[in-house]
Coordinates of C-alpha atoms and ligand atoms in Angstrom, one line a residue:
M569 CA 0.0 0.0 0.0
K570 CA 1.4 3.4 -1.0
V571 CA 0.5 6.9 0.0
V572 CA 0.2 9.1 -3.0
L573 CA -0.3 12.7 -3.3
V574 CA -3.0 13.2 -5.9
F575 CA -3.7 16.6 -7.3
Q576 CA -7.4 17.0 -7.7
P577 CA -9.0 19.1 -10.5
K578 CA -9.5 22.0 -8.2
N579 CA -5.8 21.8 -7.2
T580 CA -6.6 20.6 -3.6
L581 CA -4.1 18.2 -2.0
H582 CA -5.8 14.9 -1.2
L583 CA -4.4 11.9 0.7
E584 CA -5.3 8.5 -0.7
T585 CA -4.4 5.1 0.6
M586 CA -3.3 2.5 -1.8
S587 CA -3.6 -1.2 -1.1
I588 CA -0.6 -3.4 -0.5
E589 CA 1.4 -4.5 -3.5
K590 CA 0.0 -7.8 -4.8
K591 CA 3.3 -9.3 -5.7
V592 CA 6.2 -9.8 -3.3
R593 CA 9.4 -8.2 -4.7
K594 CA 11.5 -7.6 -1.6
I595 CA 11.5 -9.3 1.7
C596 CA 13.0 -8.0 4.9
C597 CA 13.5 -10.6 7.7
I598 CA 13.9 -9.2 11.2
G599 CA 16.0 -11.7 13.2
A600 CA 18.7 -13.9 11.7
G601 CA 18.4 -16.8 14.0
Y602 CA 17.5 -20.5 13.7
V603 CA 14.1 -19.6 12.1
G604 CA 14.9 -16.5 10.1
G605 CA 18.2 -17.6 8.6
P606 CA 17.2 -21.0 7.2
T607 CA 13.7 -19.9 6.1
C608 CA 15.0 -16.9 4.2
S609 CA 17.8 -18.9 2.6
I610 CA 15.2 -21.3 1.2
I611 CA 12.9 -18.5 0.0
A612 CA 15.9 -16.9 -1.8
Y613 CA 16.9 -20.2 -3.2
K614 CA 13.5 -21.0 -4.6
C615 CA 12.5 -17.5 -5.6
P616 CA 15.4 -16.0 -7.6
E617 CA 13.3 -12.9 -8.6
I618 CA 12.7 -11.9 -5.0
Q619 CA 15.3 -10.0 -3.1
V620 CA 15.7 -11.2 0.5
M621 CA 17.4 -9.1 3.1
V622 CA 18.0 -10.8 6.5
T623 CA 18.7 -8.4 9.3
D624 CA 19.7 -8.6 12.9
V625 CA 20.6 -6.3 15.8
S626 CA 23.7 -8.3 16.4
Q627 CA 26.6 -7.2 14.3
E628 CA 28.5 -10.4 15.2
R629 CA 25.6 -12.6 13.9
I630 CA 25.4 -10.7 10.6
N631 CA 29.2 -11.0 10.2
Q632 CA 29.0 -14.7 10.7
W633 CA 26.2 -15.1 8.1
N634 CA 28.4 -13.2 5.7
S635 CA 31.4 -15.4 6.5
D636 CA 32.3 -19.1 5.7
K637 CA 31.4 -20.1 9.2
L638 CA 27.6 -19.6 9.6
P639 CA 26.3 -18.8 13.1
I640 CA 24.2 -21.9 13.2
Y641 CA 25.0 -25.5 12.3
E642 CA 22.3 -27.0 10.1
P643 CA 22.9 -29.8 7.5
D644 CA 23.0 -28.5 3.9
L645 CA 22.5 -24.9 4.9
D646 CA 26.0 -23.8 3.9
D647 CA 25.5 -24.9 0.3
I648 CA 22.2 -23.0 0.0
V649 CA 23.6 -19.9 1.5
K650 CA 26.7 -20.0 -0.7
E651 CA 24.6 -20.3 -3.8
C652 CA 22.2 -17.4 -3.0
R653 CA 24.3 -15.0 -0.9
G654 CA 25.2 -11.9 -3.0
R655 CA 22.7 -12.9 -5.7
N656 CA 19.3 -12.4 -4.0
L657 CA 20.1 -13.1 -0.4
F658 CA 21.8 -10.5 1.8
F659 CA 22.6 -10.2 5.5
S660 CA 22.7 -6.7 7.0
I661 CA 22.6 -4.9 10.3
D662 CA 20.6 -2.1 8.8
V663 CA 17.1 -3.1 9.8
E664 CA 15.5 0.2 9.1
Q665 CA 16.7 0.5 5.5
A666 CA 15.7 -3.1 4.8
I667 CA 12.2 -2.5 6.2
K668 CA 11.8 0.7 4.1
E669 CA 12.7 -1.1 0.9
A670 CA 10.7 -4.3 1.4
N671 CA 7.0 -4.9 0.7
L672 CA 6.9 -8.0 2.9
I673 CA 8.4 -8.2 6.4
L674 CA 9.0 -11.4 8.3
I675 CA 9.3 -11.0 12.0
S676 CA 11.6 -13.8 13.2
V677 CA 12.9 -12.5 16.5
N678 CA 13.3 -14.6 19.6
T679 CA 10.3 -14.9 22.0
P680 CA 11.8 -16.5 25.2
T681 CA 9.9 -17.4 28.3
K682 CA 9.5 -14.4 30.5
T683 CA 12.0 -14.3 33.4
Y684 CA 10.3 -11.4 35.3
G685 CA 7.0 -9.9 36.3
M686 CA 3.6 -11.1 35.3
G687 CA 3.6 -14.6 33.7
K688 CA 7.3 -15.1 34.9
G689 CA 8.5 -18.6 33.9
R690 CA 5.5 -19.3 31.7
A691 CA 4.3 -16.5 29.4
A692 CA 6.3 -15.6 26.3
D693 CA 8.3 -12.4 26.4
L694 CA 7.1 -10.3 23.5
K695 CA 9.5 -7.4 24.0
Y696 CA 11.5 -8.2 20.8
I697 CA 8.3 -8.5 18.7
E698 CA 7.0 -5.3 20.1
L699 CA 10.2 -3.4 19.3
A700 CA 10.2 -4.9 15.8
A701 CA 6.6 -3.7 15.3
R702 CA 7.4 -0.2 16.5
T703 CA 10.4 0.0 14.2
I704 CA 8.2 -1.1 11.2
A705 CA 5.6 1.5 12.1
R706 CA 8.2 4.3 12.5
V707 CA 10.2 3.8 9.3
S708 CA 7.6 2.6 6.8
D709 CA 6.5 5.0 4.1
Q710 CA 4.3 2.4 2.4
S711 CA 1.9 -0.2 3.5
K712 CA 3.5 -3.6 4.0
I713 CA 2.6 -7.2 4.6
V714 CA 3.9 -8.0 8.1
V715 CA 4.3 -11.6 8.8
E716 CA 4.6 -13.0 12.3
K717 CA 6.9 -16.0 11.9
S718 CA 8.2 -16.4 15.5
T719 CA 6.1 -18.7 17.6
V720 CA 3.9 -16.4 19.7
P721 CA 1.1 -16.6 22.1
V722 CA -2.4 -16.6 20.7
K723 CA -3.5 -13.0 20.0
A724 CA 0.0 -11.7 19.6
A725 CA -0.9 -10.6 16.0
E726 CA -3.5 -8.4 17.6
S727 CA -0.8 -6.6 19.7
I728 CA 1.3 -6.1 16.5
I729 CA -1.8 -4.8 14.7
N730 CA -2.5 -2.4 17.6
I731 CA 1.1 -1.1 17.8
L732 CA 1.1 -0.6 14.0
K733 CA -2.2 1.1 13.9
A734 CA -1.4 3.4 16.7
N735 CA 2.0 4.5 15.3
V736 CA 1.8 4.4 11.4
K737 CA 2.1 7.5 9.2
P738 CA -1.2 8.7 7.8
G739 CA -2.7 6.7 4.9
I740 CA -0.7 3.6 5.6
R741 CA -2.5 0.3 6.4
H742 CA -0.3 -2.7 7.0
Q743 CA -1.6 -6.2 6.8
V744 CA -0.5 -8.6 9.6
L745 CA -0.4 -12.4 8.8
S746 CA 0.5 -15.3 11.0
N747 CA 2.7 -17.8 9.3
P748 CA 4.2 -20.1 11.9
E749 CA 7.3 -22.1 11.1
F750 CA 7.3 -25.8 11.6
L751 CA 10.9 -26.6 10.8
S752 CA 12.7 -28.9 13.1
E753 CA 16.4 -28.1 13.9
G754 CA 18.8 -30.6 12.4
T755 CA 16.4 -31.2 9.5
A756 CA 15.5 -27.6 8.8
I757 CA 16.4 -27.6 5.1
R758 CA 14.6 -30.8 4.4
D759 CA 11.5 -29.5 6.4
L760 CA 11.5 -26.2 4.6
L761 CA 11.9 -27.7 1.1
N762 CA 9.2 -30.3 1.7
P763 CA 6.9 -29.1 4.5
D764 CA 3.9 -31.1 5.6
R765 CA 1.9 -27.9 5.3
V766 CA 2.3 -24.1 5.3
L767 CA 0.0 -22.3 7.5
I768 CA -1.1 -18.7 6.8
G769 CA -3.6 -16.9 9.0
G770 CA -4.9 -13.5 8.2
E771 CA -7.7 -11.0 8.5
Q772 CA -11.0 -12.2 7.0
S773 CA -11.3 -9.1 4.7
P774 CA -10.5 -8.3 1.1
D775 CA -7.2 -6.7 2.1
G776 CA -6.4 -9.6 4.4
Q777 CA -7.1 -12.1 1.6
E778 CA -4.9 -10.2 -0.7
A779 CA -2.0 -10.3 1.7
I780 CA -2.6 -14.1 2.2
A781 CA -2.6 -14.6 -1.6
A782 CA 0.7 -12.6 -1.9
L783 CA 2.5 -14.8 0.7
S784 CA 0.9 -18.0 -0.7
D785 CA 2.5 -17.0 -4.1
V786 CA 5.9 -16.9 -2.5
Y787 CA 5.5 -20.5 -1.1
G788 CA 3.8 -21.5 -4.3
H789 CA 7.3 -21.4 -6.0
W790 CA 8.0 -24.8 -4.4
V791 CA 5.1 -25.9 -2.2
K792 CA 2.0 -27.6 -3.7
K793 CA -1.2 -25.5 -3.5
E794 CA -3.0 -28.2 -1.5
K795 CA -0.4 -27.9 1.3
I796 CA -0.9 -24.2 1.8
I797 CA -3.6 -23.9 4.4
T798 CA -5.2 -20.5 5.1
M799 CA -7.3 -19.6 8.0
N800 CA -8.0 -16.8 10.5
T801 CA -5.1 -15.3 12.4
W802 CA -6.0 -16.8 15.8
S803 CA -6.5 -20.3 14.5
S804 CA -3.1 -20.1 12.9
E805 CA -1.4 -19.0 16.1
L806 CA -3.2 -21.6 18.2
S807 CA -2.5 -24.3 15.6
K808 CA 1.3 -23.8 16.0
L809 CA 1.1 -24.0 19.8
S810 CA -1.2 -27.0 19.6
A811 CA 1.1 -28.9 17.2
N812 CA 4.1 -28.4 19.4
A813 CA 2.1 -29.3 22.5
F814 CA 0.8 -32.5 20.9
L815 CA 4.3 -33.5 19.9
A816 CA 5.7 -32.8 23.4
Q817 CA 2.8 -34.7 24.8
R818 CA 3.7 -37.9 22.8
I819 CA 7.2 -37.7 24.2
S820 CA 6.1 -37.3 27.8
S821 CA 3.6 -40.2 27.2
I822 CA 6.3 -42.6 26.0
N823 CA 8.7 -41.4 28.8
A824 CA 6.0 -42.1 31.3
I825 CA 5.7 -45.6 29.9
S826 CA 9.5 -46.0 30.1
A827 CA 9.3 -45.6 33.8
I828 CA 6.7 -48.4 34.0
C829 CA 8.9 -50.5 31.7
E830 CA 11.8 -50.2 34.1
A831 CA 9.7 -51.2 37.0
T832 CA 8.1 -54.2 35.3
G833 CA 10.7 -55.6 32.9
A834 CA 8.8 -54.5 29.8
D835 CA 10.9 -52.9 27.0
V836 CA 9.9 -49.4 25.9
T837 CA 11.2 -49.9 22.4
E838 CA 9.0 -52.9 21.9
V839 CA 6.0 -51.0 23.4
A840 CA 6.6 -48.0 21.3
H841 CA 6.8 -50.2 18.2
A842 CA 3.6 -52.0 19.1
V843 CA 1.7 -48.7 19.9
G844 CA 3.1 -46.9 16.8
T845 CA 2.1 -49.6 14.3
D846 CA -1.5 -48.6 15.0
T847 CA -2.0 -46.3 12.0
R848 CA -4.2 -44.0 14.0
I849 CA -1.3 -43.3 16.4
G850 CA 1.7 -43.6 14.0
S851 CA 5.3 -44.3 14.9
K852 CA 6.9 -40.8 15.0
F853 CA 7.8 -39.0 18.2
L854 CA 7.6 -42.1 20.3
Q855 CA 11.4 -42.3 21.1
A856 CA 11.8 -42.5 24.9
G857 CA 14.8 -40.6 26.2
I858 CA 16.0 -38.2 28.8
G859 CA 13.2 -35.7 28.0
F860 CA 12.6 -33.1 25.3
G861 CA 14.5 -29.9 25.0
G862 CA 14.9 -27.2 22.3
S863 CA 13.6 -23.6 22.0
C864 CA 10.0 -24.6 21.3
F865 CA 8.5 -27.4 23.2
V866 CA 9.0 -26.3 26.8
K867 CA 8.3 -22.6 25.9
D868 CA 5.2 -23.4 23.9
V869 CA 3.6 -25.8 26.4
L870 CA 4.3 -23.3 29.2
N871 CA 2.8 -20.6 27.0
L872 CA -0.3 -22.8 26.5
T873 CA -0.8 -23.4 30.2
Y874 CA -0.5 -19.7 30.8
L875 CA -3.0 -19.0 28.1
C876 CA -5.5 -21.5 29.7
E877 CA -5.0 -19.9 33.2
S878 CA -5.6 -16.5 31.7
L879 CA -8.8 -17.7 30.1
N880 CA -9.9 -19.2 33.5
L881 CA -9.5 -22.8 32.3
P882 CA -7.6 -24.3 35.2
E883 CA -8.4 -27.9 34.3
V884 CA -7.0 -27.4 30.8
A885 CA -3.9 -25.6 32.2
A886 CA -3.3 -28.5 34.6
Y887 CA -3.6 -31.0 31.7
W888 CA -0.8 -29.3 29.7
Q889 CA 1.3 -28.6 32.7
Q890 CA 1.6 -32.3 33.4
I891 CA 3.5 -32.7 30.1
I892 CA 6.2 -30.4 31.5
D893 CA 6.1 -32.1 34.9
M894 CA 6.7 -35.5 33.3
N895 CA 9.6 -34.0 31.3
E896 CA 11.2 -32.7 34.5
Y897 CA 10.7 -36.0 36.2
Q898 CA 12.4 -37.8 33.3
K899 CA 15.5 -35.7 33.3
R900 CA 15.8 -36.0 37.1
R901 CA 15.2 -39.8 37.0
F902 CA 18.1 -40.3 34.6
A903 CA 20.5 -38.3 36.8
D904 CA 19.2 -40.3 39.9
Q905 CA 19.7 -43.6 38.1
I906 CA 23.4 -42.7 37.5
V907 CA 23.9 -41.8 41.2
K908 CA 22.1 -44.9 42.5
C909 CA 23.9 -47.2 40.2
M910 CA 27.3 -45.8 41.1
F911 CA 26.9 -47.0 44.6
N912 CA 24.8 -44.0 45.7
T913 CA 27.6 -41.5 45.3
V914 CA 29.2 -39.6 42.5
S915 CA 31.1 -37.1 44.6
N916 CA 34.5 -36.5 43.1
K917 CA 33.9 -39.2 40.5
K918 CA 34.6 -38.4 36.9
I919 CA 31.7 -38.8 34.5
A920 CA 31.9 -38.3 30.8
I921 CA 28.9 -36.5 29.3
L922 CA 28.6 -37.3 25.6
G923 CA 26.4 -34.8 23.8
F924 CA 25.2 -31.4 25.1
S925 CA 22.9 -30.1 22.3
F926 CA 19.2 -30.7 22.7
K927 CA 19.2 -33.2 19.8
K928 CA 21.6 -34.4 17.2
N929 CA 22.7 -32.4 14.1
T930 CA 22.4 -29.0 15.8
G931 CA 24.7 -26.9 18.0
D932 CA 21.7 -25.5 19.8
T933 CA 21.6 -26.0 23.6
R934 CA 18.4 -24.2 24.5
E935 CA 16.5 -26.2 27.1
S936 CA 18.8 -29.2 26.4
P937 CA 18.1 -32.0 28.8
A938 CA 21.9 -32.5 29.1
I939 CA 22.0 -29.2 31.0
Y940 CA 19.8 -30.5 33.7
V941 CA 21.4 -33.9 33.9
C942 CA 24.7 -32.0 34.4
K943 CA 23.1 -29.7 36.9
Y944 CA 21.9 -32.6 39.1
L945 CA 25.3 -34.5 38.8
L946 CA 27.2 -31.3 39.8
E947 CA 24.9 -30.8 42.8
E948 CA 26.1 -34.4 43.8
G949 CA 29.7 -33.3 43.5
A950 CA 30.6 -35.1 40.3
K951 CA 33.4 -34.0 38.0
L952 CA 32.1 -33.8 34.5
Q953 CA 34.2 -34.2 31.2
I954 CA 31.9 -33.0 28.5
Y955 CA 32.1 -33.5 24.8
D956 CA 29.8 -32.4 22.0
P957 CA 30.6 -32.4 18.3
K958 CA 29.0 -29.0 17.5
V959 CA 28.4 -27.0 20.6
N960 CA 31.1 -24.3 21.4
H961 CA 33.0 -24.7 24.6
D962 CA 32.0 -21.3 25.9
Q963 CA 28.3 -22.1 25.2
I964 CA 28.5 -25.2 27.4
M965 CA 30.1 -23.2 30.3
W966 CA 27.6 -20.4 29.8
E967 CA 24.6 -22.7 30.1
L968 CA 26.0 -24.5 33.3
M969 CA 26.9 -21.2 35.0
K970 CA 23.5 -19.5 34.6
P971 CA 22.0 -18.6 38.0
E972 CA 19.1 -20.9 37.5
I973 CA 21.4 -23.8 36.9
S974 CA 24.1 -23.1 39.5
E975 CA 24.3 -21.1 42.6
N976 CA 28.1 -21.3 42.6
P977 CA 29.6 -20.6 39.1
E978 CA 33.2 -20.9 40.5
R979 CA 32.4 -24.4 41.6
V980 CA 31.2 -25.2 38.1
K981 CA 34.5 -24.1 36.7
E982 CA 36.3 -26.4 39.1
L983 CA 34.1 -29.4 38.4
V984 CA 33.7 -29.2 34.6
E985 CA 36.1 -29.8 31.8
I986 CA 35.1 -29.4 28.2
C987 CA 36.8 -31.8 25.8
D988 CA 37.7 -31.8 22.2
S989 CA 37.0 -35.5 21.5
P990 CA 35.0 -38.3 23.1
Y991 CA 38.2 -40.2 23.8
H992 CA 39.5 -37.3 25.8
A993 CA 36.2 -37.0 27.6
I994 CA 36.2 -40.6 28.9
E995 CA 39.8 -40.5 30.1
G996 CA 40.0 -41.8 33.7
T997 CA 36.2 -41.7 34.2
H998 CA 34.0 -44.0 36.2
A999 CA 31.0 -43.6 33.9
L1000 CA 29.9 -42.2 30.6
A1001 CA 26.4 -40.9 29.9
V1002 CA 25.0 -40.3 26.4
C1003 CA 22.8 -37.2 26.5
T1004 CA 22.4 -36.5 22.8
E1005 CA 21.9 -39.1 20.1
W1006 CA 24.8 -38.0 17.8
D1007 CA 25.5 -40.8 15.3
E1008 CA 29.2 -40.7 16.0
F1009 CA 28.6 -42.1 19.5
K1010 CA 27.4 -45.3 17.9
E1011 CA 30.7 -45.7 16.0
L1012 CA 33.2 -45.2 18.9
D1013 CA 35.8 -47.8 19.7
Y1014 CA 34.3 -49.0 22.9
K1015 CA 37.1 -51.5 23.6
T1016 CA 39.6 -48.7 23.8
I1017 CA 37.1 -46.7 25.9
Y1018 CA 36.7 -49.7 28.3
N1019 CA 40.5 -49.8 28.7
K1020 CA 40.7 -46.1 29.5
M1021 CA 37.9 -46.1 32.1
L1022 CA 38.1 -46.9 35.8
K1023 CA 36.5 -50.3 36.7
P1024 CA 33.7 -51.2 36.9
P1025 CA 32.9 -48.9 34.0
F1026 CA 29.3 -47.7 33.7
I1027 CA 27.5 -46.6 30.5
F1028 CA 24.2 -44.8 30.8
D1029 CA 22.5 -44.5 27.4
G1030 CA 20.0 -41.8 27.8
R1031 CA 19.0 -41.9 24.1
L1032 CA 18.8 -45.7 23.5
I1033 CA 21.3 -45.5 20.6
L1034 CA 24.1 -47.8 21.6
D1035 CA 24.5 -51.6 21.0
H1036 CA 23.9 -52.6 24.6
K1037 CA 24.7 -56.3 24.1
M1038 CA 28.1 -55.6 22.5
L1039 CA 28.9 -53.2 25.4
Q1040 CA 28.0 -55.8 27.9
E1041 CA 30.2 -58.4 26.2
I1042 CA 33.1 -55.9 26.4
G1043 CA 32.4 -55.7 30.2
F1044 CA 30.5 -52.5 30.7
H1045 CA 27.7 -52.2 33.2
V1046 CA 25.0 -50.7 30.9
E1047 CA 21.9 -48.9 32.0
T1048 CA 19.4 -47.3 29.7
I1049 CA 15.9 -45.8 29.6
G1050 CA 12.8 -47.9 29.6
K1051 CA 14.3 -51.4 29.7
R1052 CA 16.2 -53.7 32.0
L1053 CA 19.3 -55.2 30.4
S1054 CA 19.8 -58.9 31.2
R1055 CA 23.0 -59.2 33.3
P1056 CA 24.1 -60.1 36.7
P1057 CA 23.1 -56.9 38.5
V1058 CA 25.9 -54.8 40.0
C1059 CA 23.0 -52.9 41.4
R1060 CA 19.3 -52.5 40.7
P1061 CA 18.2 -48.9 40.7
Y1062 CA 14.6 -49.9 41.2
A1063 CA 15.2 -52.5 43.9
N1064 CA 11.7 -52.7 45.2
S1065 CA 10.1 -52.9 41.8
V1066 CA 8.0 -55.8 40.5
Q1067 CA 10.2 -58.6 39.1
Ligands
UDX46 C1 10.1 -28.7 17.3 C2 9.0 -29.2 16.3 O1 9.2 -30.5 15.9 C3 8.9 -28.2 15.1 O2 7.9 -28.5 14.3 C4 8.8 -26.8 15.6 O3 8.8 -25.9 14.5 C5 9.9 -26.4 16.6 O4 9.9 -27.4 17.6 P1 12.7 -29.0 17.3 O5 12.6 -28.5 18.7 O6 13.7 -28.3 16.4 O7 11.3 -28.8 16.6 O8 13.1 -30.5 17.4 P2 12.3 -31.9 17.6 O9 12.8 -32.9 16.6 O10 10.9 -31.7 17.6 O11 12.8 -32.4 19.0 C6 12.5 -31.7 20.2 C7 13.0 -32.5 21.4 O12 12.2 -33.7 21.6 C8 14.5 -32.9 21.3 O13 15.1 -32.7 22.6 C9 14.4 -34.4 21.0 O14 15.5 -35.1 21.4 C10 13.1 -34.8 21.7 N1 12.4 -36.0 21.1 C11 11.9 -35.9 19.9 C12 12.3 -37.1 21.9 O15 12.8 -37.2 23.1 N2 11.7 -38.2 21.4 C13 11.1 -38.2 20.2 O16 10.5 -39.2 19.7 C14 11.3 -37.0 19.4
ADP47 P1 14.7 -18.4 16.7 O1 15.1 -19.8 17.2 O2 13.2 -18.0 17.1 O3 15.1 -18.0 15.3 P2 17.1 -17.0 17.7 O4 17.4 -16.5 19.0 O5 17.9 -18.0 17.0 O6 15.5 -17.4 17.7 O7 17.0 -15.7 16.7 C1 16.4 -14.5 16.9 C2 17.3 -13.4 16.4 O8 16.5 -12.2 16.4 C3 18.5 -13.1 17.3 O9 19.7 -13.2 16.5 C4 18.3 -11.7 17.8 O10 19.5 -10.9 17.8 C5 17.4 -11.1 16.7 N1 16.6 -9.9 17.1 C6 15.9 -9.7 18.3 N2 15.2 -8.6 18.3 C7 15.6 -8.0 17.1 C8 15.2 -6.7 16.5 N3 14.4 -5.8 17.1 N4 15.7 -6.4 15.2 C9 16.6 -7.3 14.6 N5 16.9 -8.5 15.2 C10 16.4 -8.8 16.3

């Protein structure tokens, strides 16, 4: 939408509002993170005639996007960026200029859980979204399509609309769309290239429908029409929260079953397989483990419980809260299992932690269950030797020294060593614990590892990825989630359970 000065026959100056441009020519993305970076790279890759400018407040982040070492690790992302960067994909710190030039703006800023005030620990903090909306209102000389891409609470679009309406220059009418991102880290490029669906929510008005059509055209370059679902804004926002809550709920469900398996002698892998072969249930997201992490699941489920409480739906809030409680229980249970098996004390014992990212194929540590396993073991006085193939050393220390994780950061420095290889990490340890399912952990030379560890050597497989039989034959004492391994027990963590 453009404001034009139209000279009327009687020479009177008249302000006229023009509708948004129907075709997307230039995109500005606000926020060059895990969502904005990969999403815009794929848009640029698939739509060579659209210029895509990805912006961020962090100069360092932008420098990294413009370098050979991208700020995030994501399989196949490097190749896509190399192909498009400088052609129709650009990274810049100049947010305002990029907003001015674009006719479509993607808001992909972070929306962490609030750490203060009302809704502390549960509601999403929308301060970055608000700032982005205010900047758009302040610098835009034309009407734009503003797309909410970050995962946000239901009705966040309304806040953006209100901020835009209250601050825009005369004659300008932006359209706000909700277009939640469903990519999964580690498979972002695959997910973006071949999404299950693209969701676009917008105002149910002719202008709103025009904006939806313009964004649909962008995706139409590579996504089949049937997969582009349009709906009202609030449905779109709630769909994203619900999808993540359903996925998290499946993981908490199978983790709850894993506890029953350990107590009864059932095998969680067999149960998951049997349950998952029911086509109504399906086999995905039934992998038991040490709990879910990542930037979305914990935040979105907490967000949903907060929404329910705000809507005076306490029973519904309690239902979703239980998904989080089960996840906490599972992380704690794994750490407890380590302590109990190691003769009820890990004080001053060295334990190797293999994997620190929240899942394989990413360097992201947000809400990683490994953080909490380390926290509980550190509280017991264990010395940790941590290795992860993709997470920076500083990042690991930063996570463990956060005030909510450790009351005594100096003690963390004393007890934690970050290692460059798994073999370095297991040197002189009593136990090793697999906290992330990196493929390389399956291929390690466990005979060498056995020789380098103190005896008896314990392996705690928190992700059910190792060959337990082979490890037992080498001589390890192996513990895992959701199954009892047949062996003469050095100890039984669940001694009073049903045999
Ligand atoms: C998730 C959603 O999948 C994605 O659609 C949304 O856009 C963002 O949030 P992500 O957090 O990147 O994606 O990874 P995901 O693969 O969903 O895994 C999340 C966590 O659940 C990880 O810690 C993973 O290890 C754990 N998980 C996943 C399990 O413990 N078991 C499973 O069966 C699947
Ligand atoms: P996500 O996983 O949602 O992509 P990230 O934290 O990886 O979250 O990325 C969000 C990015 O948004 C960060 O790099 C942050 O610096 C950036 N950001 C936050 N607020 C603004 C803003 N007002 N303008 C530009 N970039 C912003």
